[in-house]
mmCIF file of C-alpha atoms in Angstrom:
data_model
loop_
_atom_site.group_PDB
_atom_site.id
_atom_site.type_symbol
_atom_site.label_atom_id
_atom_site.label_comp_id
_atom_site.label_asym_id
_atom_site.label_seq_id
_atom_site.Cartn_x
_atom_site.Cartn_y
_atom_site.Cartn_z
ATOM 1 C CA MET A 1 26.307 42.870 -21.620
ATOM 2 C CA LYS A 2 22.640 43.520 -21.019
ATOM 3 C CA PHE A 3 20.928 42.056 -17.971
ATOM 4 C CA THR A 4 17.221 41.421 -17.920
ATOM 5 C CA PHE A 5 15.464 42.376 -14.726
ATOM 6 C CA VAL A 6 13.973 39.389 -12.951
ATOM 7 C CA SER A 7 11.572 40.046 -10.113
ATOM 8 C CA ARG A 8 12.058 38.310 -6.760
ATOM 9 C CA PRO A 9 8.707 36.506 -6.914
ATOM 10 C CA SER A 10 9.679 34.974 -10.250
ATOM 11 C CA VAL A 11 12.963 33.789 -8.787
ATOM 12 C CA ALA A 12 11.162 32.260 -5.819
ATOM 13 C CA VAL A 13 8.712 30.401 -8.054
ATOM 14 C CA GLY A 14 11.541 29.218 -10.263
ATOM 15 C CA LEU A 15 13.574 27.945 -7.329
ATOM 16 C CA ALA A 16 10.599 26.169 -5.791
ATOM 17 C CA THR A 17 9.795 24.511 -9.111
ATOM 18 C CA LEU A 18 13.397 23.381 -9.519
ATOM 19 C CA VAL A 19 13.416 21.882 -6.023
ATOM 20 C CA LEU A 20 10.145 20.048 -6.688
ATOM 21 C CA LEU A 21 11.431 18.731 -9.996
ATOM 22 C CA PHE A 22 14.613 17.556 -8.272
ATOM 23 C CA VAL A 23 12.670 15.776 -5.528
ATOM 24 C CA CYS A 24 10.358 14.095 -8.027
ATOM 25 C CA ALA A 25 13.352 12.933 -10.036
ATOM 26 C CA GLN A 26 14.720 11.261 -6.904
ATOM 27 C CA CYS A 27 11.652 9.148 -6.367
ATOM 28 C CA PRO A 28 10.370 7.902 -9.703
ATOM 29 C CA ALA A 29 7.219 5.818 -9.761
ATOM 30 C CA GLN A 30 7.026 5.577 -5.966
ATOM 31 C CA PHE A 31 4.364 8.230 -5.755
ATOM 32 C CA THR A 32 2.558 7.497 -8.981
ATOM 33 C CA PRO A 33 -1.075 6.732 -8.227
ATOM 34 C CA LEU A 34 -3.312 4.660 -10.408
ATOM 35 C CA THR A 35 -5.322 6.943 -12.612
ATOM 36 C CA GLY A 36 -8.455 6.711 -14.718
ATOM 37 C CA PRO A 37 -11.753 4.978 -14.089
ATOM 38 C CA GLY A 38 -10.049 2.014 -12.395
ATOM 39 C CA SER A 39 -8.521 4.167 -9.703
ATOM 40 C CA ALA A 40 -9.959 4.496 -6.214
ATOM 41 C CA ASP A 41 -9.358 8.222 -6.692
ATOM 42 C CA SER A 42 -12.079 8.169 -9.366
ATOM 43 C CA ILE A 43 -14.704 7.524 -6.690
ATOM 44 C CA PRO A 44 -16.517 10.777 -5.804
ATOM 45 C CA GLN A 45 -15.645 12.204 -2.395
ATOM 46 C CA ALA A 46 -19.336 12.246 -1.485
ATOM 47 C CA GLN A 47 -19.418 8.461 -1.742
ATOM 48 C CA LEU A 48 -16.613 7.893 0.743
ATOM 49 C CA ILE A 49 -17.153 6.903 4.322
ATOM 50 C CA GLN A 50 -14.524 7.270 7.029
ATOM 51 C CA PRO A 51 -13.656 4.374 9.372
ATOM 52 C CA GLU A 52 -14.982 6.119 12.508
ATOM 53 C CA GLU A 53 -18.279 6.840 10.808
ATOM 54 C CA LEU A 54 -18.665 3.219 9.755
ATOM 55 C CA VAL A 55 -17.815 1.966 13.246
ATOM 56 C CA HIS A 56 -20.527 4.182 14.743
ATOM 57 C CA MET A 57 -22.953 2.924 12.138
ATOM 58 C CA LEU A 58 -22.144 -0.696 12.911
ATOM 59 C CA GLN A 59 -22.455 -0.132 16.659
ATOM 60 C CA ALA A 60 -25.791 1.633 16.391
ATOM 61 C CA THR A 61 -28.962 -0.302 16.990
ATOM 62 C CA GLY A 62 -31.596 -0.242 14.317
ATOM 63 C CA THR A 63 -32.040 -1.265 10.743
ATOM 64 C CA GLY A 64 -29.814 1.246 8.957
ATOM 65 C CA LYS A 65 -26.779 -0.991 8.866
ATOM 66 C CA PRO A 66 -25.125 -1.491 5.497
ATOM 67 C CA LEU A 67 -24.158 -4.654 3.732
ATOM 68 C CA LEU A 68 -20.358 -4.732 3.902
ATOM 69 C CA LEU A 69 -18.588 -6.190 0.894
ATOM 70 C CA GLN A 70 -14.824 -6.825 0.715
ATOM 71 C CA VAL A 71 -13.732 -6.593 -2.927
ATOM 72 C CA GLY A 72 -10.001 -7.303 -2.600
ATOM 73 C CA SER A 73 -7.824 -10.317 -1.874
ATOM 74 C CA HIS A 74 -9.492 -13.478 -0.593
ATOM 75 C CA LEU A 75 -6.344 -14.407 1.328
ATOM 76 C CA LEU A 76 -6.273 -11.078 3.136
ATOM 77 C CA PHE A 77 -10.011 -11.485 3.812
ATOM 78 C CA ASP A 78 -9.315 -14.866 5.411
ATOM 79 C CA GLU A 79 -6.632 -13.299 7.596
ATOM 80 C CA ALA A 80 -8.941 -10.581 8.871
ATOM 81 C CA HIS A 81 -12.045 -8.772 7.718
ATOM 82 C CA ILE A 82 -14.526 -6.318 9.137
ATOM 83 C CA THR A 83 -16.964 -8.184 11.329
ATOM 84 C CA GLY A 84 -20.025 -9.186 9.384
ATOM 85 C CA SER A 85 -18.577 -8.424 5.976
ATOM 86 C CA VAL A 86 -18.839 -10.726 2.985
ATOM 87 C CA TYR A 87 -16.198 -11.544 0.406
ATOM 88 C CA ALA A 88 -17.457 -10.455 -3.030
ATOM 89 C CA GLY A 89 -14.506 -11.011 -5.388
ATOM 90 C CA ALA A 90 -11.496 -8.916 -6.364
ATOM 91 C CA GLY A 91 -12.692 -5.854 -8.271
ATOM 92 C CA SER A 92 -9.615 -5.828 -10.480
ATOM 93 C CA GLN A 93 -10.401 -9.256 -11.944
ATOM 94 C CA PRO A 94 -13.231 -10.093 -14.384
ATOM 95 C CA THR A 95 -14.061 -13.168 -12.299
ATOM 96 C CA GLY A 96 -14.182 -10.954 -9.217
ATOM 97 C CA LEU A 97 -16.652 -8.583 -10.847
ATOM 98 C CA GLN A 98 -18.808 -11.573 -11.820
ATOM 99 C CA GLN A 99 -18.760 -12.701 -8.197
ATOM 100 C CA LEU A 100 -19.756 -9.204 -7.093
ATOM 101 C CA GLN A 101 -22.643 -9.231 -9.545
ATOM 102 C CA SER A 102 -23.826 -12.593 -8.203
ATOM 103 C CA THR A 103 -23.511 -11.398 -4.610
ATOM 104 C CA VAL A 104 -25.842 -8.454 -5.160
ATOM 105 C CA ALA A 105 -28.137 -10.080 -7.737
ATOM 106 C CA SER A 106 -31.082 -10.564 -5.397
ATOM 107 C CA LEU A 107 -30.769 -7.246 -3.569
ATOM 108 C CA SER A 108 -32.908 -4.159 -3.895
ATOM 109 C CA LYS A 109 -31.201 -1.430 -5.924
ATOM 110 C CA LYS A 110 -31.733 0.850 -2.928
ATOM 111 C CA LYS A 111 -29.825 -1.453 -0.574
ATOM 112 C CA PHE A 112 -27.215 0.412 1.464
ATOM 113 C CA ILE A 113 -23.874 -1.169 0.519
ATOM 114 C CA VAL A 114 -20.388 -0.303 1.760
ATOM 115 C CA LEU A 115 -17.439 -1.542 -0.288
ATOM 116 C CA TYR A 116 -13.953 -1.859 1.134
ATOM 117 C CA CYS A 117 -10.607 -3.356 0.242
ATOM 118 C CA GLY A 118 -7.544 -2.143 2.199
ATOM 119 C CA CYS A 119 -5.062 -4.210 0.208
ATOM 120 C CA CYS A 120 -2.692 -1.306 -0.345
ATOM 121 C CA PRO A 121 -2.547 2.499 -0.107
ATOM 122 C CA TRP A 122 -5.792 4.160 -1.249
ATOM 123 C CA ASN A 123 -4.513 5.658 -4.491
ATOM 124 C CA ARG A 124 -2.898 2.335 -5.421
ATOM 125 C CA CYS A 125 -5.926 0.109 -4.868
ATOM 126 C CA PRO A 126 -6.881 -1.631 -8.126
ATOM 127 C CA ASN A 127 -10.127 -3.121 -6.789
ATOM 128 C CA LEU A 128 -12.376 -0.367 -5.472
ATOM 129 C CA GLY A 129 -12.749 1.719 -8.633
ATOM 130 C CA PRO A 130 -13.997 -1.146 -10.832
ATOM 131 C CA ALA A 131 -16.188 -2.591 -8.060
ATOM 132 C CA PHE A 132 -17.822 0.782 -7.397
ATOM 133 C CA LYS A 133 -18.422 1.318 -11.113
ATOM 134 C CA GLN A 134 -19.914 -2.158 -11.397
ATOM 135 C CA LEU A 135 -22.488 -1.457 -8.709
ATOM 136 C CA ARG A 136 -23.302 1.933 -10.216
ATOM 137 C CA ASP A 137 -23.748 0.333 -13.645
ATOM 138 C CA LEU A 138 -26.026 -2.273 -12.115
ATOM 139 C CA GLY A 139 -28.221 0.531 -10.801
ATOM 140 C CA PHE A 140 -27.338 0.538 -7.111
ATOM 141 C CA SER A 141 -27.920 4.029 -5.819
ATOM 142 C CA ASN A 142 -26.858 3.795 -2.184
ATOM 143 C CA VAL A 143 -23.237 2.681 -2.330
ATOM 144 C CA LYS A 144 -20.442 4.036 -0.153
ATOM 145 C CA VAL A 145 -16.762 3.130 -0.147
ATOM 146 C CA LEU A 146 -14.703 2.875 3.030
ATOM 147 C CA TYR A 147 -11.685 5.192 2.898
ATOM 148 C CA LEU A 148 -8.628 3.333 4.211
ATOM 149 C CA ALA A 149 -5.607 5.563 3.580
ATOM 150 C CA ASN A 150 -2.917 2.908 4.040
ATOM 151 C CA ASN A 151 -4.470 -0.521 4.390
ATOM 152 C CA LEU A 152 -6.870 -2.550 6.522
ATOM 153 C CA GLY A 153 -4.177 -3.455 9.048
ATOM 154 C CA ALA A 154 -3.040 0.098 9.751
ATOM 155 C CA ASP A 155 -6.343 1.934 9.447
ATOM 156 C CA TRP A 156 -8.820 -0.551 10.868
ATOM 157 C CA VAL A 157 -7.248 -3.464 12.771
ATOM 158 C CA ALA A 158 -4.616 -1.339 14.536
ATOM 159 C CA GLU A 159 -7.359 1.090 15.581
ATOM 160 C CA GLY A 160 -9.083 -1.706 17.468
ATOM 161 C CA TYR A 161 -12.161 -1.695 15.253
ATOM 162 C CA PRO A 162 -14.157 -4.927 14.996
ATOM 163 C CA VAL A 163 -12.622 -7.701 12.906
ATOM 164 C CA GLU A 164 -13.064 -11.402 12.526
ATOM 165 C CA ARG A 165 -11.355 -14.212 10.669
ATOM 166 C CA SER A 166 -12.653 -16.773 8.228
ATOM 167 C CA HIS A 167 -13.299 -20.332 9.442
ATOM 168 C CA MET B 1 -12.728 14.402 13.372
ATOM 169 C CA ASN B 2 -9.902 12.245 12.162
ATOM 170 C CA ALA B 3 -6.672 13.325 10.502
ATOM 171 C CA VAL B 4 -7.827 12.428 7.000
ATOM 172 C CA THR B 5 -10.994 14.467 7.334
ATOM 173 C CA SER B 6 -9.016 17.365 8.801
ATOM 174 C CA GLN B 7 -6.586 17.270 5.891
ATOM 175 C CA ARG B 8 -9.421 17.281 3.380
ATOM 176 C CA ILE B 9 -11.091 20.274 4.995
ATOM 177 C CA ALA B 10 -7.758 22.065 5.184
ATOM 178 C CA ARG B 11 -7.190 21.402 1.505
ATOM 179 C CA LYS B 12 -10.583 22.835 0.605
ATOM 180 C CA ALA B 13 -10.057 25.925 2.743
ATOM 181 C CA ALA B 14 -6.548 26.700 1.539
ATOM 182 C CA PRO B 15 -6.220 29.216 -1.279
ATOM 183 C CA GLY B 16 -5.110 27.755 -4.580
ATOM 184 C CA PRO B 17 -1.764 28.575 -6.130
ATOM 185 C CA GLU B 18 -3.475 31.182 -8.305
ATOM 186 C CA ALA B 19 -4.284 33.273 -5.210
ATOM 187 C CA TRP B 20 -0.674 34.241 -4.502
ATOM 188 C CA TYR B 21 -0.835 37.425 -6.524
ATOM 189 C CA ALA B 22 -3.813 38.717 -4.571
ATOM 190 C CA GLN B 23 -1.872 39.517 -1.406
ATOM 191 C CA PRO B 24 1.475 41.164 -0.800
ATOM 192 C CA PHE B 25 4.093 38.817 0.677
ATOM 193 C CA ALA B 26 1.900 35.855 -0.235
ATOM 194 C CA LEU B 27 4.240 34.567 -2.932
ATOM 195 C CA PRO B 28 7.266 34.055 -0.703
ATOM 196 C CA ARG B 29 4.982 32.210 1.707
ATOM 197 C CA PHE B 30 3.652 30.093 -1.154
ATOM 198 C CA ALA B 31 7.184 29.359 -2.312
ATOM 199 C CA LEU B 32 8.177 28.476 1.252
ATOM 200 C CA THR B 33 5.235 26.086 1.469
ATOM 201 C CA LEU B 34 6.350 24.417 -1.745
ATOM 202 C CA LEU B 35 9.878 24.088 -0.404
ATOM 203 C CA LEU B 36 8.615 22.599 2.868
ATOM 204 C CA ALA B 37 6.401 20.174 0.962
ATOM 205 C CA ALA B 38 9.397 19.151 -1.131
ATOM 206 C CA ALA B 39 11.465 18.627 2.004
ATOM 207 C CA CYS B 40 8.737 16.450 3.510
ATOM 208 C CA LEU B 41 8.593 14.353 0.349
ATOM 209 C CA ALA B 42 12.356 14.017 0.337
ATOM 210 C CA ALA B 43 12.233 12.835 3.942
ATOM 211 C CA GLY B 44 9.843 10.046 2.995
ATOM 212 C CA GLY B 45 6.634 11.733 4.059
ATOM 213 C CA THR B 46 4.405 9.224 2.306
ATOM 214 C CA ARG B 47 5.602 6.243 4.305
ATOM 215 C CA SER B 48 2.718 4.284 5.650
ATOM 216 C CA ALA B 49 2.064 3.275 9.196
ATOM 217 C CA HIS B 50 3.873 0.264 10.524
ATOM 218 C CA ALA B 51 2.222 -3.042 11.190
ATOM 219 C CA ALA B 52 0.200 -3.268 14.346
ATOM 220 C CA THR B 53 2.451 -5.985 15.742
ATOM 221 C CA SER B 54 6.105 -5.127 15.244
ATOM 222 C CA LEU B 55 8.508 -8.024 14.979
ATOM 223 C CA VAL B 56 11.635 -5.876 14.967
ATOM 224 C CA HIS B 57 14.403 -7.303 17.190
ATOM 225 C CA LYS B 58 12.575 -10.599 17.403
ATOM 226 C CA ARG B 59 13.588 -13.906 15.878
ATOM 227 C CA ALA B 60 12.167 -14.276 12.378
ATOM 228 C CA PRO B 61 9.392 -16.875 12.461
ATOM 229 C CA GLU B 62 10.558 -19.995 10.674
ATOM 230 C CA PHE B 63 8.672 -21.479 7.777
ATOM 231 C CA VAL B 64 9.094 -24.062 5.057
ATOM 232 C CA ARG B 65 7.284 -23.823 1.748
ATOM 233 C CA THR B 66 7.689 -25.058 -1.835
ATOM 234 C CA ASP B 67 8.663 -22.293 -4.217
ATOM 235 C CA LEU B 68 7.403 -21.695 -7.744
ATOM 236 C CA ASP B 69 10.235 -23.861 -9.114
ATOM 237 C CA HIS B 70 9.025 -26.724 -6.878
ATOM 238 C CA LYS B 71 12.107 -26.424 -4.679
ATOM 239 C CA ARG B 72 12.060 -26.528 -0.890
ATOM 240 C CA LEU B 73 12.158 -23.026 0.585
ATOM 241 C CA ASP B 74 13.271 -23.177 4.204
ATOM 242 C CA LEU B 75 13.996 -19.852 5.888
ATOM 243 C CA ASN B 76 16.256 -21.615 8.370
ATOM 244 C CA ALA B 77 18.522 -22.734 5.527
ATOM 245 C CA TYR B 78 19.509 -19.096 4.947
ATOM 246 C CA ARG B 79 20.944 -18.590 8.435
ATOM 247 C CA GLY B 80 24.274 -16.810 7.969
ATOM 248 C CA LYS B 81 22.863 -14.677 5.167
ATOM 249 C CA VAL B 82 21.029 -11.378 5.290
ATOM 250 C CA VAL B 83 17.462 -12.060 4.156
ATOM 251 C CA LEU B 84 15.070 -9.576 2.613
ATOM 252 C CA LEU B 85 11.641 -11.157 3.003
ATOM 253 C CA ASP B 86 9.085 -9.516 0.756
ATOM 254 C CA PHE B 87 5.334 -10.079 1.017
ATOM 255 C CA TRP B 88 3.764 -8.971 -2.234
ATOM 256 C CA ALA B 89 1.004 -9.665 -4.754
ATOM 257 C CA THR B 90 0.492 -9.250 -8.478
ATOM 258 C CA TRP B 91 -2.350 -6.756 -7.943
ATOM 259 C CA CYS B 92 -0.212 -4.583 -5.663
ATOM 260 C CA ALA B 93 1.172 -1.653 -7.679
ATOM 261 C CA PRO B 94 3.737 -0.502 -5.080
ATOM 262 C CA CYS B 95 5.031 -4.091 -4.919
ATOM 263 C CA GLU B 96 5.697 -4.087 -8.630
ATOM 264 C CA VAL B 97 7.589 -0.808 -8.304
ATOM 265 C CA GLU B 98 9.936 -2.358 -5.753
ATOM 266 C CA MET B 99 10.665 -5.637 -7.476
ATOM 267 C CA PRO B 100 13.095 -4.454 -10.176
ATOM 268 C CA SER B 101 15.223 -3.009 -7.366
ATOM 269 C CA PHE B 102 15.087 -6.324 -5.526
ATOM 270 C CA VAL B 103 16.272 -8.096 -8.669
ATOM 271 C CA ALA B 104 19.155 -5.634 -8.976
ATOM 272 C CA TRP B 105 20.057 -5.989 -5.295
ATOM 273 C CA GLN B 106 20.047 -9.790 -5.474
ATOM 274 C CA LYS B 107 22.527 -9.567 -8.308
ATOM 275 C CA LYS B 108 24.642 -6.843 -6.699
ATOM 276 C CA TYR B 109 24.675 -7.991 -3.070
ATOM 277 C CA GLY B 110 24.130 -11.741 -3.512
ATOM 278 C CA PRO B 111 27.898 -12.430 -3.424
ATOM 279 C CA GLN B 112 28.075 -10.513 -0.128
ATOM 280 C CA GLY B 113 25.454 -12.744 1.435
ATOM 281 C CA LEU B 114 22.074 -11.259 0.544
ATOM 282 C CA GLN B 115 19.155 -13.573 -0.125
ATOM 283 C CA ILE B 116 15.834 -12.119 -1.206
ATOM 284 C CA ILE B 117 12.734 -14.251 -0.697
ATOM 285 C CA GLY B 118 9.328 -13.369 -2.088
ATOM 286 C CA ILE B 119 6.049 -14.518 -0.587
ATOM 287 C CA SER B 120 3.072 -13.912 -2.825
ATOM 288 C CA MET B 121 -0.233 -13.233 -1.108
ATOM 289 C CA ASP B 122 -2.156 -13.781 -4.330
ATOM 290 C CA ASP B 123 -5.140 -16.084 -4.522
ATOM 291 C CA ASP B 124 -4.162 -17.428 -7.960
ATOM 292 C CA PRO B 125 -0.667 -18.960 -8.443
ATOM 293 C CA ALA B 126 -1.012 -18.705 -12.249
ATOM 294 C CA LEU B 127 -0.883 -14.905 -12.070
ATOM 295 C CA VAL B 128 2.207 -15.116 -9.875
ATOM 296 C CA ARG B 129 4.022 -17.444 -12.275
ATOM 297 C CA SER B 130 3.265 -15.072 -15.119
ATOM 298 C CA LEU B 131 4.673 -12.022 -13.349
ATOM 299 C CA TYR B 132 7.595 -14.053 -12.007
ATOM 300 C CA SER B 133 8.631 -14.756 -15.605
ATOM 301 C CA LYS B 134 7.819 -11.287 -16.899
ATOM 302 C CA LEU B 135 9.940 -9.531 -14.257
ATOM 303 C CA LYS B 136 12.685 -12.188 -14.499
ATOM 304 C CA LEU B 137 12.848 -12.556 -10.749
ATOM 305 C CA ASN B 138 16.208 -14.013 -9.691
ATOM 306 C CA TYR B 139 15.165 -15.066 -6.197
ATOM 307 C CA PRO B 140 12.771 -17.722 -4.876
ATOM 308 C CA VAL B 141 9.079 -16.970 -4.564
ATOM 309 C CA ALA B 142 6.529 -19.086 -2.727
ATOM 310 C CA MET B 143 2.799 -18.726 -2.256
ATOM 311 C CA GLY B 144 1.730 -17.368 1.106
ATOM 312 C CA ASP B 145 -1.247 -18.306 3.211
ATOM 313 C CA VAL B 146 -3.100 -17.240 6.321
ATOM 314 C CA LYS B 147 -0.739 -19.161 8.602
ATOM 315 C CA LEU B 148 2.324 -17.426 7.189
ATOM 316 C CA GLY B 149 0.604 -14.049 7.379
ATOM 317 C CA ASP B 150 -0.216 -14.697 11.030
ATOM 318 C CA LEU B 151 3.377 -15.723 11.770
ATOM 319 C CA TYR B 152 4.545 -12.348 10.549
ATOM 320 C CA GLY B 153 2.150 -10.350 12.664
ATOM 321 C CA GLY B 154 -0.732 -10.212 10.197
ATOM 322 C CA VAL B 155 0.013 -9.236 6.623
ATOM 323 C CA LEU B 156 -2.999 -6.986 6.173
ATOM 324 C CA GLY B 157 -1.664 -4.608 3.563
ATOM 325 C CA LEU B 158 1.019 -4.832 0.932
ATOM 326 C CA PRO B 159 3.843 -4.554 0.305
ATOM 327 C CA MET B 160 5.427 -5.646 3.568
ATOM 328 C CA THR B 161 9.157 -6.193 3.765
ATOM 329 C CA PHE B 162 11.339 -7.550 6.549
ATOM 330 C CA LEU B 163 15.116 -7.360 6.846
ATOM 331 C CA ILE B 164 16.553 -10.329 8.728
ATOM 332 C CA ASP B 165 20.160 -10.335 9.885
ATOM 333 C CA ARG B 166 22.675 -13.165 9.617
ATOM 334 C CA HIS B 167 21.592 -14.505 13.016
ATOM 335 C CA GLY B 168 17.948 -14.816 12.012
ATOM 336 C CA GLU B 169 16.723 -11.735 13.854
ATOM 337 C CA ILE B 170 14.408 -9.204 12.225
ATOM 338 C CA GLN B 171 16.120 -5.825 12.140
ATOM 339 C CA ALA B 172 13.616 -3.761 10.178
ATOM 340 C CA GLU B 173 10.159 -3.906 8.692
ATOM 341 C CA PHE B 174 8.606 -1.699 6.044
ATOM 342 C CA GLN B 175 4.961 -1.470 5.159
ATOM 343 C CA GLY B 176 3.283 0.260 2.258
ATOM 344 C CA GLU B 177 5.050 2.657 -0.089
ATOM 345 C CA ALA B 178 8.644 2.062 0.899
ATOM 346 C CA ASP B 179 11.660 4.328 0.650
ATOM 347 C CA LEU B 180 13.896 2.044 -1.392
ATOM 348 C CA GLY B 181 16.961 4.132 -0.582
ATOM 349 C CA LYS B 182 16.374 3.586 3.118
ATOM 350 C CA ILE B 183 15.885 -0.163 2.675
ATOM 351 C CA GLU B 184 19.109 -0.395 0.673
ATOM 352 C CA ARG B 185 21.095 1.558 3.268
ATOM 353 C CA GLN B 186 19.876 -0.730 6.051
ATOM 354 C CA LEU B 187 20.623 -3.727 3.894
ATOM 355 C CA GLN B 188 24.168 -2.532 3.268
ATOM 356 C CA SER B 189 24.597 -1.944 6.977
ATOM 357 C CA LEU B 190 23.483 -5.500 7.792
ATOM 358 C CA LEU B 191 25.723 -6.972 5.104
ATOM 359 C CA SER B 192 28.753 -5.153 6.438
ATOM 360 C CA GLY B 193 27.900 -6.247 9.974
ATOM 361 C CA ARG B 194 27.549 -2.730 11.372
#
């Protein structure tokens, strides 16, 4: 019988690949992010803003404060939303995108706007990608998106950042 | 600098997988990293943070609603059963991943005393009815509201799942991408009274 020599590095890579394949097979769909233009992951990194950065911006005095638009669930918005933010329709729904368009209709295309949602984990959010694209398509050039890794509750409310309720 | 920013910078600075051949001993280290990453994934490394206000070991807040079949849904009526209370929405992708398992569990563990209850946090009931039929949900679903969200500590991210024991006490809560295996094990434990 003839044995083929297999180098140790090849064995290591093979083993690691097998382990990864095994792990992935154990957790189907759970780690599958949304993909494509509708995904929050489609938003360029340069357009993201971190929660701490936004908090500092909101606390600063002056005129550089953004218009904050929540583009997710209205019910979750009613429960809690970032102080001063406005509900602008769910980005995943055609009616939501129409509402977003109406909300920004009278604004300058240079207006500093920050979109956020926080309905679910970042790479699962169905609202931010379409909402961001909508504003880009409408010609808005100064749009940022708040990066909430898990959701609004865990990454904003639990951090003690400013929130308010509807009504 | 927060953890997310740190992770991003670390990702940018780390050599890509193609760099392993450039240094001696780098491949075993690369393989080890892959193995560690796999172990972290297996251990449920993507689990999200818990809700700000934990209700674990507290009495489950009572509520009465009308479900999608126009029947009275009273949490108190399920005392004596193990209840899996699931807050979800049609736009929530991780929620939709979980629901086929919930359907299977209701069928499998229902005779042992499991009752799954869904609370939709959607704005539009029509979308909920549509998905309810499409997924052939075999447990009651009612529409949620701000009051119900408040009762359960603020439902500010989905999915959110609570396990309630036969005495009406919350024994576990899961938020975000859940480890279904872990939920099922805890469920089995509650059903068997351990």
